[in-house]
Amino acid sequence: MRFFDKASTALAATILAATALATPAFAQKAANTVRFAYDQAPESVDPFFNNVRIGVIIGANVWDTLIYRDPNTNEYKGQLAKSWKQVDDKTIDFELREGVKFHNGEEFDADDVVYTLNFISKTENKVVTQGNVNWIAKAEKLDKYKVRLTTKDIFPAAIEYLAGPVVIHPNEYYEKVGPKGQNEKPVGSGPYKVTNYVPGKSISLELNKDYFKDSPKPQPKIGKFEIRFIPDRQTQMAEMLSGGADLIMHVPKDQADQLQAVPTLQVVSGETMRIVFMQMNILENGPAPALKDERVRKAIIHAIDREAMVKNIVGTGSRVINTICFPSQFGCTDEGAARYPYDPAKAKALLAEAGHPSLTMDIVAYRERNQTEALIGYLQAVGIKTNLRFLQYAAMREQIASNKAMLTHQTWGSFSVNDVSAATPNYFAFRSEDITRDAAVRDLLEKGNNSVDPAVRKEAYKAGLKIIADKAYAVPLYSLPVYYVANKDLNFKAYPDELVRFWEMGWK
């Protein structure tokens, strides 16, 4: 199969012109402002009601967590908590930091931790990604700067989640305005504070001059970040080439390769924890009954040349995966799981055997459109015509949860949590986006989530992942590297967790 981007020729011409006219951009450096363009808008700026990557990035810069995981050493350090102690298998006590203030001046103490954890743990409050919070039973105030957290079951990954997606809100403000108000006028305690937010358009962050000095996050240096939500990739490119933006991410490989030639820009890349996969809806009353046939699902996997996609489209840092998790995550394995090599002849034979030599289906996607188009080409070659429905993430998720999606082209970054509990259960443990609903898989994943014995956890996850692969419930594709393009004068480091740490950035 031949791979190409329809916009590549036009981009190359634009780059040639930009290269000829390129001059150093000093204006933003002098203003100490970084302009960041991103293709998706967050569903909500409140981190508990969003799971688009830009929302995760904003959350990490505007809010703090009890614990901080050093991205270079993976060492856990105290952030809003000075220290913590595992009292028993289900109980953790935290000594909190004193002297921290939220952006609205509210003082941080145990009330904030207790209110936040108890609010997000209640299912009726509808936190978007339940797997991030549904292990919390309750939080109790022991004194002004001491909190006890109790988990519902034994949950060995608790510290990892508390160092990741579980941020702390100011209780007085949050109780008053709720998630809606926290989205409209966000208030955290992090190194940057929100100064302006226009939903779907832009958000502006400003350095928090009162950020607490003992934080394991370094004191921020860049004065302002202006984030614009620009869905069109070519418009983002034009902004970078004209000097209208200083940072973009998720740049397609071919375009990143071309941008290497522009002297005012730098290209940074690396593998991330984000996996790419396709879901196939086999629910009762689903819109594509043919997917209930295991032969059809296996044909779809055999139809896709994942190795060629990694080499030609996805790029350096990517690797083919055979199970729905990232290889470094605790419990992730493909040992014993079925393999489906690229074999279009076998795919056609399986479809014919199933009585479906030709099919027409919709495929829903929300990012990496060039990769979706390649998948469509592979499926077309074996007799499956697919109509692309390219949506914003929230709209795609609603289609999946309401049993309207047939095929989906998905990515999942696990909120950068290095544990299978943050990955596979989101799609195979009877949550809203599970369009397979195999009780045996669900039970094995829950066993893996809640055992105190690492060996038991690994064995349970292994068994669950094997069933998913053997029954071809989904199409595991590859890990996703990220290509960033930045102003050449910007000090910027890429991390596998896809977090853009504004507080580390500075001008050369």
Coordinates of C-alpha atoms in Angstrom, one line a residue:
M1 CA 0.0 0.0 0.0
R2 CA 1.3 3.5 -0.9
F3 CA 1.2 6.1 1.9
F4 CA 0.9 9.8 1.2
D5 CA -0.5 13.0 2.7
K6 CA -2.5 15.1 0.2
A7 CA -1.2 18.2 1.9
S8 CA 2.5 17.3 1.8
T9 CA 3.3 19.0 -1.6
A10 CA 1.7 22.2 -0.5
L11 CA 3.4 22.1 2.9
A12 CA 6.8 21.6 1.2
A13 CA 6.3 24.7 -0.9
T14 CA 5.3 26.7 2.1
I15 CA 8.3 25.5 4.1
L16 CA 10.6 26.5 1.2
A17 CA 9.2 30.0 1.2
A18 CA 9.4 30.2 5.0
T19 CA 13.0 28.9 5.0
A20 CA 14.0 31.6 2.5
L21 CA 12.4 34.3 4.7
A22 CA 13.3 32.9 8.1
T23 CA 14.5 35.3 10.7
P24 CA 14.8 34.8 14.5
A25 CA 11.6 35.5 16.4
F26 CA 12.5 37.7 19.4
A27 CA 9.0 39.2 20.1
Q28 CA 7.7 36.3 22.2
K29 CA 11.0 35.8 24.0
A30 CA 10.9 39.5 25.0
A31 CA 7.3 39.2 26.1
N32 CA 8.1 36.0 27.9
T33 CA 5.0 34.4 26.4
V34 CA 4.6 31.0 24.8
R35 CA 1.8 30.5 22.3
F36 CA 0.7 26.8 22.1
A37 CA -1.8 25.5 19.4
Y38 CA -3.7 22.3 20.0
D39 CA -6.2 20.4 17.8
Q40 CA -8.7 19.3 20.4
A41 CA -10.6 21.5 22.9
P42 CA -11.1 20.1 26.4
E43 CA -14.5 18.9 27.4
S44 CA -14.0 20.7 30.7
V45 CA -11.0 22.4 32.3
D46 CA -11.9 20.6 35.6
P47 CA -9.6 17.6 35.4
F48 CA -12.2 15.2 36.7
F49 CA -14.5 16.0 33.8
N50 CA -12.1 15.8 30.9
N51 CA -9.9 13.1 29.4
V52 CA -8.6 14.9 26.3
R53 CA -4.8 15.2 26.5
I54 CA -4.8 19.1 26.4
G55 CA -7.0 19.0 29.5
V56 CA -4.6 16.7 31.2
I57 CA -1.8 19.1 30.4
I58 CA -3.7 22.1 31.7
G59 CA -4.6 20.1 34.8
A60 CA -1.0 19.3 35.6
N61 CA 0.0 23.0 35.3
V62 CA -2.9 24.6 37.1
W63 CA -3.5 22.0 39.9
D64 CA -1.3 20.1 42.3
T65 CA -1.6 16.5 43.6
L66 CA -0.9 15.0 47.0
I67 CA 2.1 13.2 45.6
Y68 CA 4.5 13.9 42.7
R69 CA 6.2 11.3 40.6
D70 CA 9.6 12.6 39.3
P71 CA 9.5 12.0 35.5
N72 CA 13.2 11.3 35.3
T73 CA 13.6 8.9 38.2
N74 CA 10.0 7.7 38.8
E75 CA 10.6 8.5 42.5
Y76 CA 7.5 9.5 44.5
K77 CA 7.9 12.8 46.4
G78 CA 5.6 14.9 48.6
Q79 CA 3.7 17.7 46.8
L80 CA 0.6 18.9 48.7
A81 CA 1.4 16.1 51.2
K82 CA 4.7 16.3 53.0
S83 CA 4.6 12.6 53.8
W84 CA 2.4 9.5 53.8
K85 CA 2.1 6.2 55.6
Q86 CA 0.4 3.0 54.7
V87 CA -1.5 2.1 57.9
D88 CA -2.9 -1.2 56.5
D89 CA -3.9 -2.7 53.1
K90 CA -6.7 -0.2 52.7
T91 CA -5.6 2.8 54.7
I92 CA -3.1 5.6 54.0
D93 CA -2.5 8.6 56.3
F94 CA -1.1 11.9 54.8
E95 CA 0.7 14.7 56.6
L96 CA -0.1 17.8 54.6
R97 CA 2.0 20.8 53.7
E98 CA 1.3 24.1 55.4
G99 CA 1.4 27.6 53.9
V100 CA 0.0 26.6 50.5
K101 CA -2.6 28.9 48.9
F102 CA -4.9 28.4 46.0
H103 CA -5.1 31.0 43.2
N104 CA -8.1 32.7 44.8
G105 CA -6.3 33.1 48.1
E106 CA -8.0 30.2 49.9
E107 CA -5.7 28.4 52.3
F108 CA -4.9 24.7 51.6
D109 CA -5.6 22.3 54.4
A110 CA -7.3 18.9 55.1
D111 CA -10.8 20.2 54.3
D112 CA -9.7 20.6 50.6
V113 CA -8.4 17.0 50.4
V114 CA -11.4 15.5 52.2
Y115 CA -14.0 17.4 50.1
T116 CA -12.3 16.7 46.8
L117 CA -11.7 12.9 47.4
N118 CA -15.2 12.4 48.8
F119 CA -16.8 14.3 46.0
I120 CA -15.0 12.5 43.1
S121 CA -15.6 9.1 44.7
K122 CA -19.4 9.3 44.5
T123 CA -20.7 7.8 41.3
E124 CA -23.6 10.3 41.2
N125 CA -21.1 13.1 40.6
K126 CA -20.2 11.4 37.3
V127 CA -16.4 11.9 37.1
V128 CA -15.6 11.2 33.4
T129 CA -12.9 8.5 33.9
Q130 CA -14.3 6.4 36.7
G131 CA -11.2 4.2 36.8
N132 CA -9.2 7.1 38.2
V133 CA -11.4 7.5 41.2
N134 CA -13.7 4.5 41.8
W135 CA -11.2 2.8 44.1
I136 CA -11.6 5.6 46.7
A137 CA -14.0 4.6 49.6
K138 CA -13.7 7.8 51.7
A139 CA -11.4 10.5 53.1
E140 CA -11.4 11.7 56.7
K141 CA -9.9 14.7 58.4
L142 CA -7.7 13.7 61.4
D143 CA -6.6 17.3 62.1
K144 CA -6.0 20.5 60.1
Y145 CA -3.1 19.0 58.2
K146 CA -3.7 15.3 58.5
V147 CA -6.0 13.2 56.3
R148 CA -6.8 9.5 56.2
L149 CA -7.7 7.8 52.9
T150 CA -9.5 4.5 52.8
T151 CA -9.8 2.5 49.6
K152 CA -12.8 0.3 48.7
D153 CA -10.6 -2.8 48.1
I154 CA -6.9 -3.5 48.3
F155 CA -5.6 -1.2 45.5
P156 CA -1.8 -1.3 45.1
A157 CA -1.8 1.4 42.5
A158 CA -3.3 4.1 44.8
I159 CA 0.0 6.1 45.1
E160 CA 0.4 6.1 41.4
Y161 CA -3.1 7.6 40.8
L162 CA -2.6 10.1 43.6
A163 CA 0.6 11.3 41.8
G164 CA -1.3 11.6 38.5
P165 CA -4.9 12.4 37.7
V166 CA -6.2 13.0 41.2
V167 CA -5.8 16.7 41.7
I168 CA -7.0 18.7 44.8
H169 CA -9.6 21.4 44.5
P170 CA -10.2 24.3 47.0
N171 CA -13.2 23.0 49.0
E172 CA -14.9 26.3 49.7
Y173 CA -14.8 27.4 46.1
Y174 CA -15.7 23.9 44.7
E175 CA -18.6 23.4 47.0
K176 CA -20.0 26.8 45.9
V177 CA -19.5 26.6 42.1
G178 CA -19.2 22.8 41.4
P179 CA -17.7 21.3 38.3
K180 CA -19.5 23.8 36.0
G181 CA -18.0 26.8 37.9
Q182 CA -14.6 25.2 38.1
N183 CA -14.7 24.8 34.3
E184 CA -15.8 28.4 33.7
K185 CA -13.3 30.0 36.2
P186 CA -10.7 27.4 37.2
V187 CA -8.9 27.7 40.5
G188 CA -6.0 25.4 41.5
S189 CA -2.8 25.7 43.5
G190 CA -0.4 24.9 40.7
P191 CA 2.5 26.9 39.1
Y192 CA 0.2 28.5 36.6
K193 CA -3.2 30.1 37.1
V194 CA -6.0 30.6 34.5
T195 CA -6.6 34.3 33.6
N196 CA -9.0 33.9 30.6
Y197 CA -10.9 31.0 29.2
V198 CA -13.1 31.0 26.1
P199 CA -14.5 27.4 25.7
G200 CA -13.7 25.8 22.4
K201 CA -11.4 28.8 21.5
S202 CA -8.6 29.5 23.9
I203 CA -7.3 29.5 27.4
S204 CA -4.6 31.8 28.9
L205 CA -2.4 30.9 31.8
E206 CA -0.1 33.2 33.9
L207 CA 2.8 32.4 36.2
N208 CA 1.7 32.0 39.8
K209 CA 4.0 34.3 41.7
D210 CA 3.0 32.8 45.0
Y211 CA 3.7 29.2 44.1
F212 CA 5.0 27.4 47.1
K213 CA 8.8 27.1 47.2
D214 CA 9.0 23.6 48.5
S215 CA 7.1 22.1 45.6
P216 CA 9.0 19.3 43.7
K217 CA 7.8 21.2 40.6
P218 CA 10.5 23.8 39.8
Q219 CA 9.5 27.4 40.1
P220 CA 8.1 28.5 36.7
K221 CA 10.0 30.9 34.4
I222 CA 7.7 31.6 31.5
G223 CA 5.4 34.4 32.3
K224 CA 2.4 33.5 30.2
F225 CA 1.0 30.6 28.0
E226 CA -1.6 31.3 25.5
I227 CA -3.3 28.1 24.3
R228 CA -5.5 28.2 21.2
F229 CA -7.6 25.3 20.0
I230 CA -7.1 24.9 16.3
P231 CA -8.6 21.7 14.8
D232 CA -7.0 22.1 11.4
R233 CA -3.5 20.7 11.2
Q234 CA -2.5 22.9 8.2
T235 CA -3.6 26.1 10.0
Q236 CA -1.4 25.0 13.0
M237 CA 1.6 24.5 10.6
A238 CA 1.0 27.9 9.0
E239 CA 1.0 29.5 12.4
M240 CA 4.4 27.9 13.3
L241 CA 5.9 28.9 9.9
S242 CA 4.7 32.5 10.1
G243 CA 5.8 32.9 13.8
G244 CA 2.2 33.0 15.0
A245 CA 2.7 30.0 17.4
D246 CA 5.6 28.7 19.4
L247 CA 4.6 25.1 20.1
I248 CA 2.4 22.4 18.6
M249 CA 2.3 18.6 19.2
H250 CA 1.0 15.4 17.5
V251 CA 2.5 16.5 14.2
P252 CA 2.3 13.7 11.6
K253 CA 5.7 12.1 10.8
D254 CA 6.0 13.3 7.2
Q255 CA 5.2 16.9 8.2
A256 CA 7.6 16.8 11.1
D257 CA 10.3 15.5 8.8
Q258 CA 9.8 18.4 6.4
L259 CA 9.8 21.0 9.3
Q260 CA 13.3 19.9 10.3
A261 CA 14.5 22.1 7.5
V262 CA 13.1 25.4 8.9
P263 CA 15.9 27.2 10.8
T264 CA 13.5 29.0 13.2
L265 CA 12.0 25.7 14.5
Q266 CA 13.0 22.6 16.4
V267 CA 11.5 19.2 16.1
V268 CA 11.4 17.0 19.3
S269 CA 10.0 13.4 19.4
G270 CA 9.8 10.2 21.4
E271 CA 7.7 7.2 22.3
T272 CA 4.8 7.8 24.7
M273 CA 2.7 5.6 26.9
R274 CA -0.2 6.2 24.5
I275 CA -1.5 3.1 22.6
V276 CA -3.6 3.1 19.4
F277 CA -6.3 0.5 18.9
M278 CA -9.6 -0.2 17.2
Q279 CA -12.8 -1.2 19.1
M280 CA -15.4 -3.4 17.5
N281 CA -19.0 -3.2 18.7
I282 CA -20.4 -6.6 19.5
L283 CA -23.2 -5.5 21.9
E284 CA -26.8 -6.6 21.6
N285 CA -28.7 -4.4 19.2
G286 CA -25.4 -3.0 18.0
P287 CA -25.4 -1.2 14.6
A288 CA -23.1 -3.7 12.9
P289 CA -24.3 -7.3 13.6
A290 CA -21.5 -8.8 11.4
L291 CA -19.0 -7.8 14.2
K292 CA -20.6 -10.4 16.5
D293 CA -18.9 -13.1 14.3
E294 CA -15.4 -13.8 15.6
R295 CA -14.2 -14.5 12.0
V296 CA -15.1 -11.0 10.9
R297 CA -13.2 -9.5 13.8
K298 CA -10.2 -11.6 13.1
A299 CA -10.4 -10.7 9.4
I300 CA -10.2 -7.0 10.3
I301 CA -7.0 -7.6 12.3
H302 CA -5.4 -9.7 9.6
A303 CA -6.3 -7.0 7.0
I304 CA -4.0 -4.3 8.6
D305 CA -0.3 -4.1 8.1
R306 CA 0.7 -2.7 11.4
E307 CA 4.5 -3.0 10.8
A308 CA 4.1 -0.9 7.5
M309 CA 2.1 1.7 9.3
V310 CA 4.7 2.0 12.1
K311 CA 7.5 2.4 9.5
N312 CA 5.8 4.7 7.0
I313 CA 3.2 6.7 8.9
V314 CA 3.7 6.6 12.7
G315 CA 7.4 6.9 12.9
T316 CA 10.4 6.4 15.2
G317 CA 9.6 5.5 18.7
S318 CA 6.5 3.5 17.8
R319 CA 6.2 -0.3 18.2
V320 CA 3.5 -2.8 17.3
I321 CA 1.5 -4.1 20.3
N322 CA -0.5 -7.3 20.5
T323 CA -2.6 -6.6 23.7
I324 CA -4.5 -3.5 24.8
C325 CA -2.0 -2.0 27.2
F326 CA 1.4 -0.2 27.1
P327 CA 4.4 -2.6 27.6
S328 CA 5.9 -0.8 30.5
Q329 CA 2.7 -0.8 32.6
F330 CA 2.6 -3.2 35.5
G331 CA 0.7 -6.3 34.4
C332 CA 0.9 -5.6 30.7
T333 CA 2.0 -8.7 28.7
D334 CA 1.3 -10.4 25.3
E335 CA 2.6 -13.8 26.5
G336 CA 0.3 -16.5 25.2
A337 CA -2.0 -14.0 23.5
A338 CA -3.1 -14.7 19.9
R339 CA -1.1 -13.0 17.1
Y340 CA -2.7 -11.8 13.9
P341 CA 0.0 -11.2 11.2
Y342 CA -0.8 -9.1 8.1
D343 CA -2.5 -11.5 5.7
P344 CA -5.1 -10.0 3.4
A345 CA -5.8 -13.3 1.7
K346 CA -6.7 -14.9 5.0
A347 CA -8.8 -11.9 5.9
K348 CA -10.8 -12.3 2.6
A349 CA -11.2 -16.0 3.3
L350 CA -12.5 -15.4 6.8
L351 CA -15.0 -12.9 5.6
A352 CA -16.2 -15.3 2.9
E353 CA -16.5 -18.1 5.4
A354 CA -18.6 -15.8 7.6
G355 CA -20.9 -15.0 4.7
H356 CA -19.7 -11.4 4.4
P357 CA -17.4 -11.1 1.4
S358 CA -18.2 -7.4 1.4
L359 CA -19.3 -5.1 4.2
T360 CA -20.0 -1.4 4.7
M361 CA -19.4 0.1 8.1
D362 CA -18.8 3.5 9.8
I363 CA -15.5 4.1 11.6
V364 CA -15.4 6.8 14.2
A365 CA -12.1 8.7 15.0
Y366 CA -10.9 11.9 16.6
R367 CA -7.2 12.3 15.9
E368 CA -4.3 11.1 13.7
R369 CA -6.6 11.3 10.7
N370 CA -3.9 10.2 8.3
Q371 CA -3.6 6.9 10.3
T372 CA -7.4 6.4 10.2
E373 CA -7.3 6.9 6.4
A374 CA -4.6 4.2 6.1
L375 CA -6.7 1.8 8.2
I376 CA -9.6 2.5 5.8
G377 CA -7.4 1.7 2.8
Y378 CA -6.4 -1.7 4.3
L379 CA -10.0 -2.6 5.1
Q380 CA -11.2 -1.5 1.6
A381 CA -8.6 -3.9 0.1
V382 CA -10.2 -6.9 1.7
G383 CA -13.8 -5.9 0.9
I384 CA -14.8 -3.8 3.9
K385 CA -15.9 -0.3 2.9
T386 CA -15.7 2.2 5.8
N387 CA -17.2 5.6 6.1
L388 CA -15.1 8.0 8.2
R389 CA -16.9 10.0 10.9
F390 CA -14.2 12.3 12.3
L391 CA -15.4 14.0 15.6
Q392 CA -14.3 15.8 18.6
Y393 CA -13.4 13.3 21.4
A394 CA -16.5 14.0 23.6
A395 CA -18.8 13.4 20.6
M396 CA -17.0 10.2 19.7
R397 CA -17.2 8.9 23.3
E398 CA -20.9 9.6 23.4
Q399 CA -21.4 7.6 20.2
I400 CA -19.5 4.6 21.8
A401 CA -21.4 4.9 25.1
S402 CA -24.8 5.0 23.4
N403 CA -24.1 1.9 21.3
K404 CA -24.1 3.8 18.0
A405 CA -20.5 3.3 17.0
M406 CA -19.4 0.3 14.8
L407 CA -15.6 0.5 14.5
T408 CA -13.6 3.1 16.4
H409 CA -10.0 4.3 15.9
Q410 CA -9.0 5.1 19.5
T411 CA -6.0 6.2 21.4
W412 CA -5.5 6.0 25.2
G413 CA -2.7 7.5 27.3
S414 CA -3.7 6.0 30.7
F415 CA -3.4 9.5 32.3
S416 CA 0.3 8.5 32.3
V417 CA -0.4 6.0 35.1
N418 CA 2.1 3.1 34.7
D419 CA -0.3 0.3 35.7
V420 CA -2.7 -1.8 33.6
S421 CA -5.5 -0.8 35.9
A422 CA -5.4 2.6 34.1
A423 CA -5.6 1.1 30.6
T424 CA -7.5 -2.2 29.8
P425 CA -10.3 -1.9 32.3
N426 CA -11.5 1.4 30.8
Y427 CA -12.7 -0.6 27.7
F428 CA -13.3 -4.1 29.1
A429 CA -14.6 -3.9 32.6
F430 CA -18.3 -3.0 31.9
R431 CA -17.7 0.8 32.0
S432 CA -19.5 3.2 29.6
E433 CA -17.1 2.6 26.7
D434 CA -17.0 -1.2 27.0
I435 CA -18.7 -2.4 23.8
T436 CA -17.7 -6.1 24.3
R437 CA -19.0 -6.9 27.8
D438 CA -17.4 -10.2 28.5
A439 CA -18.0 -11.0 32.2
A440 CA -14.9 -13.3 32.4
V441 CA -12.7 -10.5 31.2
R442 CA -14.3 -8.1 33.6
D443 CA -13.7 -10.4 36.6
L444 CA -10.1 -11.0 35.7
L445 CA -9.3 -7.3 35.4
E446 CA -11.0 -6.6 38.7
K447 CA -9.0 -9.3 40.3
G448 CA -5.8 -7.8 38.9
N449 CA -6.8 -4.3 40.1
N450 CA -7.5 -5.4 43.7
S451 CA -5.1 -8.1 44.7
V452 CA -2.3 -7.3 47.2
D453 CA -0.1 -10.0 45.6
P454 CA 1.9 -8.8 42.5
A455 CA 2.0 -12.3 41.1
V456 CA -1.7 -12.7 41.4
R457 CA -2.2 -9.4 39.7
K458 CA 0.0 -10.3 36.8
E459 CA -1.6 -13.6 36.3
A460 CA -5.1 -12.1 36.3
Y461 CA -4.2 -9.4 33.8
K462 CA -2.4 -11.9 31.6
A463 CA -5.5 -14.2 31.5
G464 CA -7.8 -11.2 30.8
L465 CA -5.6 -9.8 28.0
K466 CA -5.3 -13.3 26.5
I467 CA -9.1 -13.7 26.2
I468 CA -9.4 -10.2 24.6
A469 CA -6.8 -11.2 22.0
D470 CA -7.9 -14.8 21.4
K471 CA -11.5 -13.7 20.8
A472 CA -10.4 -10.7 18.7
Y473 CA -12.5 -8.2 20.8
A474 CA -10.3 -5.3 19.6
V475 CA -7.5 -4.5 17.2
P476 CA -4.2 -3.6 19.1
L477 CA -2.2 -1.5 16.7
Y478 CA 0.9 0.3 18.1
S479 CA 2.3 2.7 20.6
L480 CA 2.2 6.3 19.5
P481 CA 5.3 8.6 19.4
V482 CA 4.7 12.3 19.6
Y483 CA 6.3 14.8 17.3
Y484 CA 6.5 18.3 18.8
V485 CA 7.5 21.4 16.8
A486 CA 8.7 24.4 18.8
N487 CA 10.3 27.8 18.4
K488 CA 14.0 27.0 18.3
D489 CA 14.7 29.4 21.2
L490 CA 12.4 27.6 23.5
N491 CA 13.9 25.2 26.1
F492 CA 11.6 22.2 25.8
K493 CA 11.8 18.5 26.8
A494 CA 9.5 15.7 25.7
Y495 CA 8.5 13.0 28.2
P496 CA 6.9 9.6 27.6
D497 CA 3.9 10.6 29.6
E498 CA 2.9 13.3 27.1
L499 CA 2.8 16.0 29.8
V500 CA 4.0 19.4 28.6
R501 CA 5.5 20.7 31.8
F502 CA 5.2 24.5 31.4
W503 CA 7.0 25.0 34.7
E504 CA 10.2 23.5 33.3
M505 CA 10.2 25.6 30.2
G506 CA 12.3 28.7 29.5
W507 CA 13.9 30.7 26.8
K508 CA 17.4 30.0 25.6

